[in-house]
Coordinates of N, CA and C and ligand atoms in Angstrom, one line a residue:
M1 N -132.8 7.9 60.1 CA -132.4 7.2 59.1 C -133.0 7.5 57.4
P2 N -131.5 7.7 57.1 CA -132.0 8.5 55.8 C -132.4 6.9 54.5
V3 N -132.6 7.2 53.6 CA -133.6 6.0 52.5 C -132.1 5.4 52.4
Q4 N -132.7 3.6 52.8 CA -131.7 3.0 51.9 C -131.5 2.6 51.0
Y5 N -130.0 2.8 50.3 CA -130.7 2.7 48.8 C -128.8 2.2 48.3
Y6 N -129.3 0.6 47.2 CA -128.1 0.0 47.4 C -128.1 0.3 45.8
P7 N -127.1 0.6 45.2 CA -127.2 1.0 43.3 C -126.4 -0.2 43.4
F8 N -127.1 -0.8 42.1 CA -126.6 -1.7 41.4 C -126.0 -3.1 42.0
K9 N -127.5 -3.3 43.0 CA -127.5 -4.3 44.0 C -127.4 -5.6 43.3
L10 N -128.4 -5.9 41.9 CA -127.8 -7.0 41.1 C -127.3 -6.9 40.2
A11 N -126.3 -7.4 39.9 CA -125.5 -7.4 38.5 C -126.3 -8.1 37.6
P12 N -125.7 -7.5 35.9 CA -126.6 -8.1 34.8 C -127.0 -9.4 35.1
V13 N -126.3 -10.3 35.2 CA -126.6 -11.8 35.2 C -128.1 -11.9 35.7
A14 N -127.8 -11.6 37.0 CA -129.0 -11.9 38.2 C -129.9 -11.0 37.4
Q15 N -130.3 -9.8 37.3 CA -131.1 -8.8 36.4 C -132.3 -9.5 35.2
K16 N -131.4 -10.1 34.4 CA -131.4 -11.3 33.3 C -132.3 -12.4 34.0
A17 N -131.7 -13.4 35.2 CA -132.1 -14.1 35.3 C -133.7 -14.0 36.9
L18 N -133.4 -12.5 36.8 CA -134.9 -12.3 37.4 C -135.8 -12.2 36.5
L19 N -135.3 -11.3 35.7 CA -136.3 -11.0 34.6 C -137.2 -12.1 33.5
A20 N -136.5 -13.2 33.5 CA -136.8 -14.8 33.2 C -138.2 -15.3 34.0
E21 N -138.0 -14.9 35.7 CA -138.5 -15.2 35.9 C -139.7 -14.4 36.1
L22 N -139.4 -13.0 36.0 CA -141.1 -11.9 36.1 C -141.8 -12.0 34.9
R23 N -141.1 -13.1 33.3 CA -142.2 -13.1 31.9 C -142.8 -14.1 32.5
A24 N -142.1 -15.1 33.3 CA -142.8 -16.4 33.9 C -144.3 -15.9 34.6
V25 N -143.9 -14.8 35.4 CA -144.9 -14.5 36.6 C -146.1 -13.6 35.8
I26 N -145.6 -12.8 34.5 CA -146.6 -12.1 34.0 C -147.5 -12.9 32.6
A27 N -146.6 -14.0 32.3 CA -147.5 -14.8 31.7 C -148.5 -16.3 32.4
E28 N -148.3 -15.3 33.6 CA -149.4 -15.7 34.7 C -150.7 -15.5 34.5
A29 N -150.1 -14.2 35.1 CA -150.8 -13.1 35.8 C -150.7 -12.1 34.8
P30 N -151.2 -11.9 33.5 CA -150.8 -10.9 33.1 C -151.1 -8.8 33.4
L31 N -150.1 -8.4 32.8 CA -150.2 -7.0 33.1 C -151.7 -6.8 32.7
Y32 N -152.5 -5.8 33.7 CA -153.5 -5.1 33.1 C -153.3 -3.6 33.7
T33 N -154.4 -2.9 33.4 CA -154.1 -1.4 33.0 C -155.1 -0.9 34.9
P34 N -154.7 -0.6 35.9 CA -155.5 -0.6 36.9 C -156.4 0.6 36.8
T35 N -157.7 1.3 37.7 CA -157.9 2.2 37.2 C -158.5 3.1 39.0
M36 N -158.4 4.5 39.1 CA -158.5 4.8 40.5 C -159.4 4.8 41.1
P37 N -159.3 4.9 42.4 CA -160.8 4.5 42.9 C -161.7 6.1 42.9
R38 N -162.9 6.0 43.1 CA -164.1 6.7 42.7 C -164.2 7.3 41.2
T39 N -162.6 7.5 40.8 CA -162.7 7.9 39.1 C -162.7 7.2 38.6
G40 N -162.3 6.3 38.6 CA -162.5 5.3 37.6 C -161.0 5.4 36.3
K41 N -160.1 6.6 36.5 CA -159.5 7.1 35.3 C -158.2 6.4 35.7
P42 N -157.9 5.7 34.3 CA -156.3 4.1 33.8 C -155.4 5.1 35.2
M43 N -154.8 4.3 35.4 CA -153.5 4.8 35.8 C -152.7 4.4 34.7
S44 N -151.3 5.3 34.2 CA -150.4 5.4 33.3 C -149.6 4.1 33.1
V45 N -149.2 3.2 34.5 CA -148.3 2.0 35.3 C -149.5 0.8 34.2
R46 N -149.0 0.0 34.1 CA -150.0 -1.8 34.2 C -149.1 -2.0 35.2
M47 N -150.1 -2.7 36.3 CA -149.3 -4.0 37.0 C -149.8 -5.5 36.8
T48 N -149.0 -6.1 37.7 CA -149.5 -7.4 38.1 C -149.3 -7.6 39.8
N49 N -148.7 -9.0 40.2 CA -148.8 -8.9 41.3 C -147.9 -10.4 41.4
C50 N -147.0 -10.8 42.1 CA -146.4 -11.9 42.8 C -147.0 -12.6 44.2
G51 N -147.1 -13.2 44.8 CA -146.9 -14.0 46.2 C -148.9 -14.1 46.5
P52 N -148.2 -14.4 47.7 CA -149.9 -14.8 48.3 C -150.8 -13.3 48.1
L53 N -150.4 -12.6 48.2 CA -151.0 -11.1 48.4 C -150.7 -9.9 46.9
G54 N -151.9 -9.5 46.5 CA -151.4 -8.4 45.2 C -152.2 -7.3 45.5
W55 N -151.3 -6.2 45.5 CA -151.9 -4.8 45.8 C -153.0 -4.6 44.5
V56 N -154.0 -3.9 44.3 CA -155.0 -4.0 43.2 C -155.3 -2.3 43.6
T57 N -156.4 -2.0 42.4 CA -157.3 -1.0 42.9 C -158.2 -0.5 41.7
D58 N -159.6 -0.2 41.9 CA -160.5 -0.1 40.9 C -161.1 1.0 41.4
K59 N -162.2 1.6 40.1 CA -163.4 2.9 40.3 C -164.3 2.1 42.0
E60 N -164.4 0.5 41.3 CA -165.5 0.6 42.5 C -164.9 0.2 43.8
R61 N -164.1 -0.7 44.5 CA -163.4 -1.1 45.8 C -162.5 -0.3 45.8
G62 N -161.5 0.4 44.7 CA -160.8 1.6 45.5 C -159.1 0.5 46.4
Y63 N -158.6 1.3 46.5 CA -157.0 0.5 47.1 C -157.1 -0.6 48.4
R64 N -156.8 -1.8 47.7 CA -156.6 -3.2 48.9 C -155.8 -4.3 48.5
Y65 N -155.4 -5.5 49.4 CA -154.7 -6.2 48.5 C -155.9 -7.3 48.7
Q66 N -155.5 -8.3 47.5 CA -156.7 -9.7 47.4 C -155.3 -10.4 47.1
A67 N -155.7 -11.9 47.1 CA -155.4 -13.0 46.3 C -155.6 -13.0 45.2
T68 N -156.2 -12.5 44.5 CA -156.9 -13.5 42.8 C -156.3 -12.1 42.3
H69 N -155.9 -12.1 40.6 CA -155.6 -11.5 40.1 C -157.3 -11.4 39.4
P70 N -157.4 -9.8 39.1 CA -158.7 -9.4 39.0 C -159.5 -9.6 37.6
G71 N -158.4 -10.0 36.9 CA -158.9 -10.9 35.4 C -159.4 -11.6 35.2
T72 N -158.0 -12.7 35.8 CA -158.2 -13.9 35.4 C -158.9 -14.8 36.9
G73 N -159.1 -14.0 38.2 CA -159.9 -14.4 39.0 C -158.7 -15.7 39.7
R74 N -157.7 -15.9 39.5 CA -156.8 -17.0 39.8 C -155.6 -16.1 40.8
P75 N -155.4 -17.1 41.3 CA -153.9 -17.3 43.0 C -152.8 -16.6 41.9
W76 N -152.3 -15.6 42.6 CA -151.2 -14.9 42.2 C -149.7 -15.6 41.8
P77 N -149.2 -16.2 41.0 CA -148.1 -16.9 40.8 C -147.3 -16.7 42.4
A78 N -146.5 -17.9 42.8 CA -145.6 -17.3 43.6 C -144.4 -16.5 43.7
M79 N -143.9 -15.8 44.5 CA -142.9 -15.0 44.6 C -141.7 -15.9 44.3
P80 N -140.7 -15.4 43.3 CA -139.8 -16.0 42.7 C -138.3 -16.4 44.2
Q81 N -137.7 -17.0 44.5 CA -137.1 -17.3 45.3 C -135.9 -16.1 45.8
M82 N -135.2 -15.4 44.5 CA -134.7 -14.4 44.4 C -134.7 -13.6 45.8
L83 N -136.7 -12.9 45.3 CA -136.7 -12.1 45.7 C -136.7 -12.4 47.0
L84 N -137.3 -13.6 47.5 CA -137.7 -13.4 49.1 C -135.8 -13.7 49.8
D85 N -135.0 -13.9 48.7 CA -133.6 -14.1 49.0 C -132.9 -12.5 49.5
L86 N -133.3 -11.5 48.2 CA -133.3 -10.1 48.6 C -134.1 -9.5 49.9
W87 N -135.2 -9.9 50.3 CA -135.8 -9.2 51.5 C -134.8 -9.7 52.4
E88 N -134.7 -10.9 52.8 CA -133.9 -11.5 54.0 C -132.9 -10.7 54.2
E89 N -131.9 -11.2 53.2 CA -130.4 -10.3 53.6 C -130.9 -8.4 53.6
L90 N -131.6 -8.3 52.8 CA -131.5 -6.3 53.3 C -133.1 -5.8 54.1
G91 N -134.2 -7.0 54.4 CA -135.3 -6.2 54.7 C -135.0 -6.2 56.0
G92 N -134.3 -6.5 57.2 CA -134.5 -7.0 58.6 C -135.7 -6.5 59.2
Y93 N -136.4 -7.8 58.6 CA -137.5 -8.2 59.0 C -137.7 -9.4 58.7
A94 N -138.5 -9.9 60.4 CA -138.4 -11.7 60.4 C -139.3 -12.5 59.5
S95 N -140.2 -11.7 59.4 CA -141.3 -12.6 58.5 C -141.3 -12.2 57.2
P96 N -141.5 -13.3 56.2 CA -141.1 -13.1 54.5 C -142.3 -11.7 54.2
P97 N -141.9 -11.4 52.9 CA -142.9 -10.8 52.4 C -144.5 -11.1 51.9
E98 N -145.2 -10.6 52.0 CA -146.6 -11.5 51.5 C -146.9 -10.9 50.2
A99 N -146.6 -10.1 49.9 CA -147.0 -9.4 47.8 C -145.9 -8.9 47.3
C100 N -145.8 -8.7 46.2 CA -144.6 -8.3 45.4 C -145.4 -7.6 44.3
L101 N -145.7 -6.7 44.0 CA -146.1 -5.7 43.6 C -145.6 -5.4 42.1
V102 N -146.0 -5.4 40.7 CA -145.2 -5.4 39.4 C -145.6 -4.2 39.1
N103 N -145.1 -2.8 38.8 CA -145.0 -1.9 37.7 C -144.2 -1.7 36.4
Y104 N -145.1 -2.2 35.4 CA -144.4 -1.7 34.1 C -144.5 0.0 33.0
Y105 N -143.5 0.2 33.5 CA -143.9 2.0 33.0 C -142.8 2.1 31.5
A106 N -144.2 1.6 30.4 CA -143.3 2.5 29.0 C -143.0 3.7 29.4
S107 N -142.7 4.8 28.2 CA -142.0 5.7 28.5 C -142.3 7.0 29.0
A108 N -143.9 6.6 28.6 CA -144.6 8.1 28.9 C -145.1 8.1 30.4
A109 N -145.0 6.9 31.2 CA -145.3 6.9 32.2 C -145.3 6.9 33.5
N110 N -145.8 7.1 34.6 CA -145.3 8.0 35.8 C -146.5 7.4 37.0
V111 N -145.8 8.1 38.2 CA -146.3 7.8 39.4 C -146.7 9.1 40.2
G112 N -147.8 9.9 40.6 CA -147.8 11.1 41.8 C -147.0 10.5 42.7
L113 N -147.1 11.3 43.7 CA -146.5 11.5 45.0 C -147.3 11.0 45.4
H114 N -147.0 10.1 46.3 CA -148.1 8.9 47.4 C -147.3 8.2 48.8
Q115 N -148.4 7.6 49.5 CA -147.7 6.8 50.7 C -148.0 5.9 50.6
D116 N -147.2 4.8 50.3 CA -147.5 3.1 50.6 C -148.3 3.4 51.9
K117 N -149.6 3.3 52.1 CA -149.9 2.7 53.3 C -151.7 2.1 53.6
D118 N -151.6 1.8 52.2 CA -152.6 0.1 52.6 C -152.1 -1.2 53.5
E119 N -150.9 -1.3 53.5 CA -150.3 -2.6 54.5 C -151.2 -2.3 55.9
Q120 N -151.1 -3.2 56.3 CA -151.5 -3.3 58.2 C -150.3 -2.9 58.7
D121 N -149.4 -3.7 58.7 CA -147.7 -4.0 59.2 C -147.0 -2.8 58.3
L122 N -147.1 -1.6 59.4 CA -146.2 -0.9 58.8 C -144.6 -0.9 59.8
A123 N -144.7 -1.6 60.4 CA -143.0 -1.8 61.1 C -142.4 -2.9 60.2
A124 N -142.7 -3.6 58.9 CA -142.0 -3.9 57.8 C -141.6 -3.2 56.4
P125 N -140.4 -2.8 56.2 CA -140.2 -2.3 54.9 C -140.7 -2.5 54.0
V126 N -140.6 -1.2 52.8 CA -141.2 -1.8 51.3 C -139.7 -1.7 50.5
L127 N -139.7 -3.1 49.7 CA -138.2 -3.1 49.0 C -138.0 -2.5 47.8
S128 N -137.7 -1.9 47.0 CA -138.1 -1.6 45.6 C -136.7 -2.0 44.9
L129 N -137.1 -2.7 43.6 CA -136.5 -3.3 43.0 C -136.8 -2.8 41.3
S130 N -135.6 -2.2 41.0 CA -135.9 -1.3 38.8 C -135.2 -2.8 38.3
L131 N -136.1 -2.6 37.5 CA -135.5 -3.2 35.9 C -135.4 -2.8 34.9
G132 N -134.6 -2.2 33.8 CA -134.4 -1.2 32.6 C -134.4 -0.1 33.3
D133 N -135.1 0.6 31.4 CA -134.9 2.3 32.0 C -134.9 2.9 33.5
I134 N -133.8 4.0 33.5 CA -133.6 4.7 34.5 C -135.6 5.9 34.9
A135 N -135.3 5.5 36.4 CA -136.8 6.3 36.9 C -136.3 7.3 37.5
V136 N -136.3 8.9 37.0 CA -136.4 9.6 38.3 C -137.1 9.6 39.3
F137 N -136.9 9.1 40.4 CA -137.6 8.6 41.6 C -137.8 10.3 42.6
R138 N -138.8 10.1 43.2 CA -138.4 11.5 44.0 C -139.0 11.1 45.1
V139 N -138.2 11.5 46.3 CA -138.9 10.8 48.1 C -138.8 11.8 48.5
G140 N -139.8 11.9 50.0 CA -139.5 13.3 50.8 C -140.6 12.9 51.5
G141 N -140.6 13.7 53.3 CA -141.0 13.0 54.0 C -142.2 13.2 54.3
T142 N -142.9 12.9 55.4 CA -144.2 12.5 56.0 C -145.8 13.1 55.2
S143 N -144.9 14.6 55.0 CA -146.1 15.7 54.4 C -146.2 15.5 52.9
R144 N -146.7 15.8 52.3 CA -146.9 15.8 50.5 C -146.2 17.1 50.1
S145 N -146.2 18.4 51.3 CA -145.9 19.5 50.5 C -144.0 19.7 51.0
G146 N -143.5 18.8 51.9 CA -142.3 18.8 52.0 C -141.1 18.8 51.0
P147 N -140.1 19.3 51.7 CA -139.1 18.9 50.2 C -138.7 17.5 50.1
T148 N -138.3 17.2 49.0 CA -137.9 16.1 47.9 C -136.7 15.6 47.4
Q149 N -136.2 14.9 47.7 CA -134.9 14.3 47.0 C -134.9 13.4 46.2
K150 N -134.4 13.4 44.9 CA -134.4 12.5 43.6 C -132.8 11.7 43.3
Y151 N -133.8 10.9 43.1 CA -132.6 9.2 43.0 C -133.4 9.0 41.4
E152 N -132.3 8.8 40.9 CA -132.0 8.0 39.1 C -131.8 6.4 39.0
L153 N -133.1 5.9 39.6 CA -132.9 4.4 39.6 C -132.7 3.6 38.6
K154 N -131.4 2.8 38.4 CA -130.7 2.4 37.2 C -131.5 0.6 37.9
S155 N -131.4 -0.1 35.8 CA -131.4 -1.5 36.6 C -130.1 -1.8 37.3
G156 N -131.2 -2.9 38.4 CA -130.3 -3.5 39.5 C -130.5 -2.9 40.7
D157 N -131.0 -1.1 40.7 CA -130.3 -1.0 42.1 C -131.6 -1.5 42.9
V158 N -131.8 -1.3 44.4 CA -132.8 -1.4 45.3 C -132.6 0.1 46.2
L159 N -133.8 0.2 46.6 CA -134.3 1.1 47.8 C -135.2 0.5 48.6
I160 N -134.8 1.4 50.2 CA -136.1 0.6 50.8 C -136.5 2.0 51.3
L161 N -137.6 1.2 51.5 CA -138.2 2.6 52.5 C -139.2 1.8 53.9
G162 N -137.9 2.1 54.8 CA -138.4 1.6 56.3 C -138.0 2.4 57.3
G163 N -138.6 2.1 58.8 CA -138.4 2.5 59.5 C -138.8 4.3 59.4
E164 N -138.5 4.8 59.8 CA -138.9 6.7 60.2 C -139.4 7.0 58.4
D165 N -138.9 6.3 57.5 CA -138.9 6.4 56.0 C -140.1 5.8 55.5
R166 N -140.6 4.8 56.6 CA -141.8 3.5 55.7 C -143.1 4.5 55.7
L167 N -143.4 5.6 55.8 CA -144.5 6.2 55.1 C -144.0 7.9 54.2
A168 N -142.5 7.7 54.0 CA -142.3 8.4 52.7 C -143.3 8.8 51.7
Y169 N -143.5 10.4 51.6 CA -144.2 10.5 50.0 C -142.6 10.4 49.1
H170 N -143.6 9.6 48.1 CA -142.7 9.1 46.9 C -143.4 9.0 45.8
G171 N -142.7 8.7 44.2 CA -143.5 8.7 43.1 C -142.4 8.7 41.7
V172 N -142.6 8.6 41.0 CA -142.2 8.3 39.6 C -142.6 9.5 38.7
D173 N -141.7 10.5 38.7 CA -141.4 11.6 37.9 C -141.6 11.6 36.7
R174 N -140.8 10.6 35.8 CA -140.7 10.4 34.3 C -139.9 8.8 34.3
I175 N -139.4 8.3 33.2 CA -138.6 7.3 32.7 C -137.8 7.6 31.7
L176 N -136.0 7.6 31.9 CA -135.4 8.2 30.7 C -135.5 7.2 29.9
A177 N -136.0 7.4 28.7 CA -136.3 6.0 27.4 C -135.1 5.7 27.0
G178 N -134.7 4.5 26.5 CA -133.3 4.5 25.7 C -132.6 4.1 27.0
T179 N -132.8 4.5 27.9 CA -131.0 3.8 29.2 C -130.6 3.1 29.7
S180 N -131.4 1.7 28.8 CA -131.2 0.5 29.4 C -132.0 -0.5 28.3
D181 N -130.4 -1.2 28.0 CA -131.1 -2.5 27.1 C -131.4 -3.7 27.8
L182 N -131.3 -3.7 28.6 CA -132.3 -5.0 29.4 C -133.5 -5.0 28.9
L183 N -134.2 -4.8 28.6 CA -136.1 -5.1 28.3 C -136.1 -4.8 26.1
P184 N -136.1 -5.8 25.8 CA -136.2 -5.4 24.5 C -137.1 -4.2 24.2
E185 N -138.1 -4.3 24.8 CA -139.3 -3.6 24.3 C -139.2 -2.0 25.5
G186 N -137.8 -1.5 25.9 CA -137.9 -0.6 26.2 C -138.8 -0.3 27.8
G187 N -138.7 0.8 28.3 CA -139.3 0.9 29.3 C -138.7 0.1 30.7
R188 N -139.6 0.4 31.4 CA -139.2 0.0 33.0 C -139.7 -0.9 34.2
F189 N -139.6 -2.2 34.6 CA -140.4 -2.2 35.7 C -139.9 -2.0 36.7
N190 N -141.2 -1.9 37.9 CA -140.3 -1.6 39.5 C -141.1 -2.8 40.4
L191 N -140.2 -4.0 41.1 CA -141.3 -4.6 42.3 C -141.2 -4.0 43.5
T192 N -142.0 -3.7 43.9 CA -142.0 -3.5 45.7 C -142.5 -4.9 46.6
L193 N -141.6 -5.1 47.4 CA -142.1 -5.9 48.1 C -142.6 -5.8 49.4
R194 N -143.5 -6.2 49.9 CA -144.5 -5.5 51.0 C -144.7 -6.9 52.2
R195 N -144.8 -6.5 53.1 CA -145.7 -7.4 53.9 C -147.1 -6.7 54.9
V196 N -147.8 -7.5 54.4 CA -149.4 -6.6 55.0 C -149.9 -6.7 55.6
T197 N -149.9 -8.2 56.5 CA -150.3 -8.3 56.9 C -149.5 -8.3 58.6
T198 N -150.1 -8.3 60.1 CA -148.8 -8.4 61.2 C -148.9 -9.7 61.8
P199 N -147.5 -10.5 61.6 CA -147.0 -11.6 62.1 C -147.9 -12.0 63.2
Ligands
LIG201 C1 -144.3 2.7 43.7 O1 -144.4 3.3 44.4 O2 -145.5 1.8 43.5 C2 -143.6 2.6 42.8 C3 -142.3 2.9 42.6 C4 -141.5 2.9 41.3 O3 -141.9 3.2 40.5 O4 -139.9 2.8 42.1
LIG202 MN1 -145.5 3.2 46.2

């Protein structure tokens, strides 16, 4: 099965509505700079989460899911209904997502090739939604050195890694600054919906 790609899944009005919900999430659970396991090197993206669980990483304890924001110690805010609806429509999975990882890319941020494999339930897909500037997104197969395909992910695009692509290597090479006027501050938000535990 090829990567499922839904360009412009969210129209501009829906993107604005979701952005307003996202601003409320960030007001409660501020974006922070995550650090890499062992080295403690800061990542170039800033992150937060919503939903019962959130993906976090730091030098001491590495990659994991947890129920609270590492800075505030409070539970993550609820996942906006629009996201739950999108999962129900496109996810092809009976149980709801448990985590929505929010990545914010300023113009110089990127994410190296990696697999999403910290989830217990690999039968569920990972659903990604983009808001703001275009990202040059790269996706390959299940070996790091295999061939990759590029997608220019635009504001409102949805991309799903599921089935045989669930463990595909993927990353963001760069952000094309100034390609969207959705975010007054520029840059890009990426939201990924994940099922973490096996129902
Ligand atoms: C990620 O793999 O965590 C982010 C993907 C993206 O920003 O499109
Ligand atoms: Mn990922």
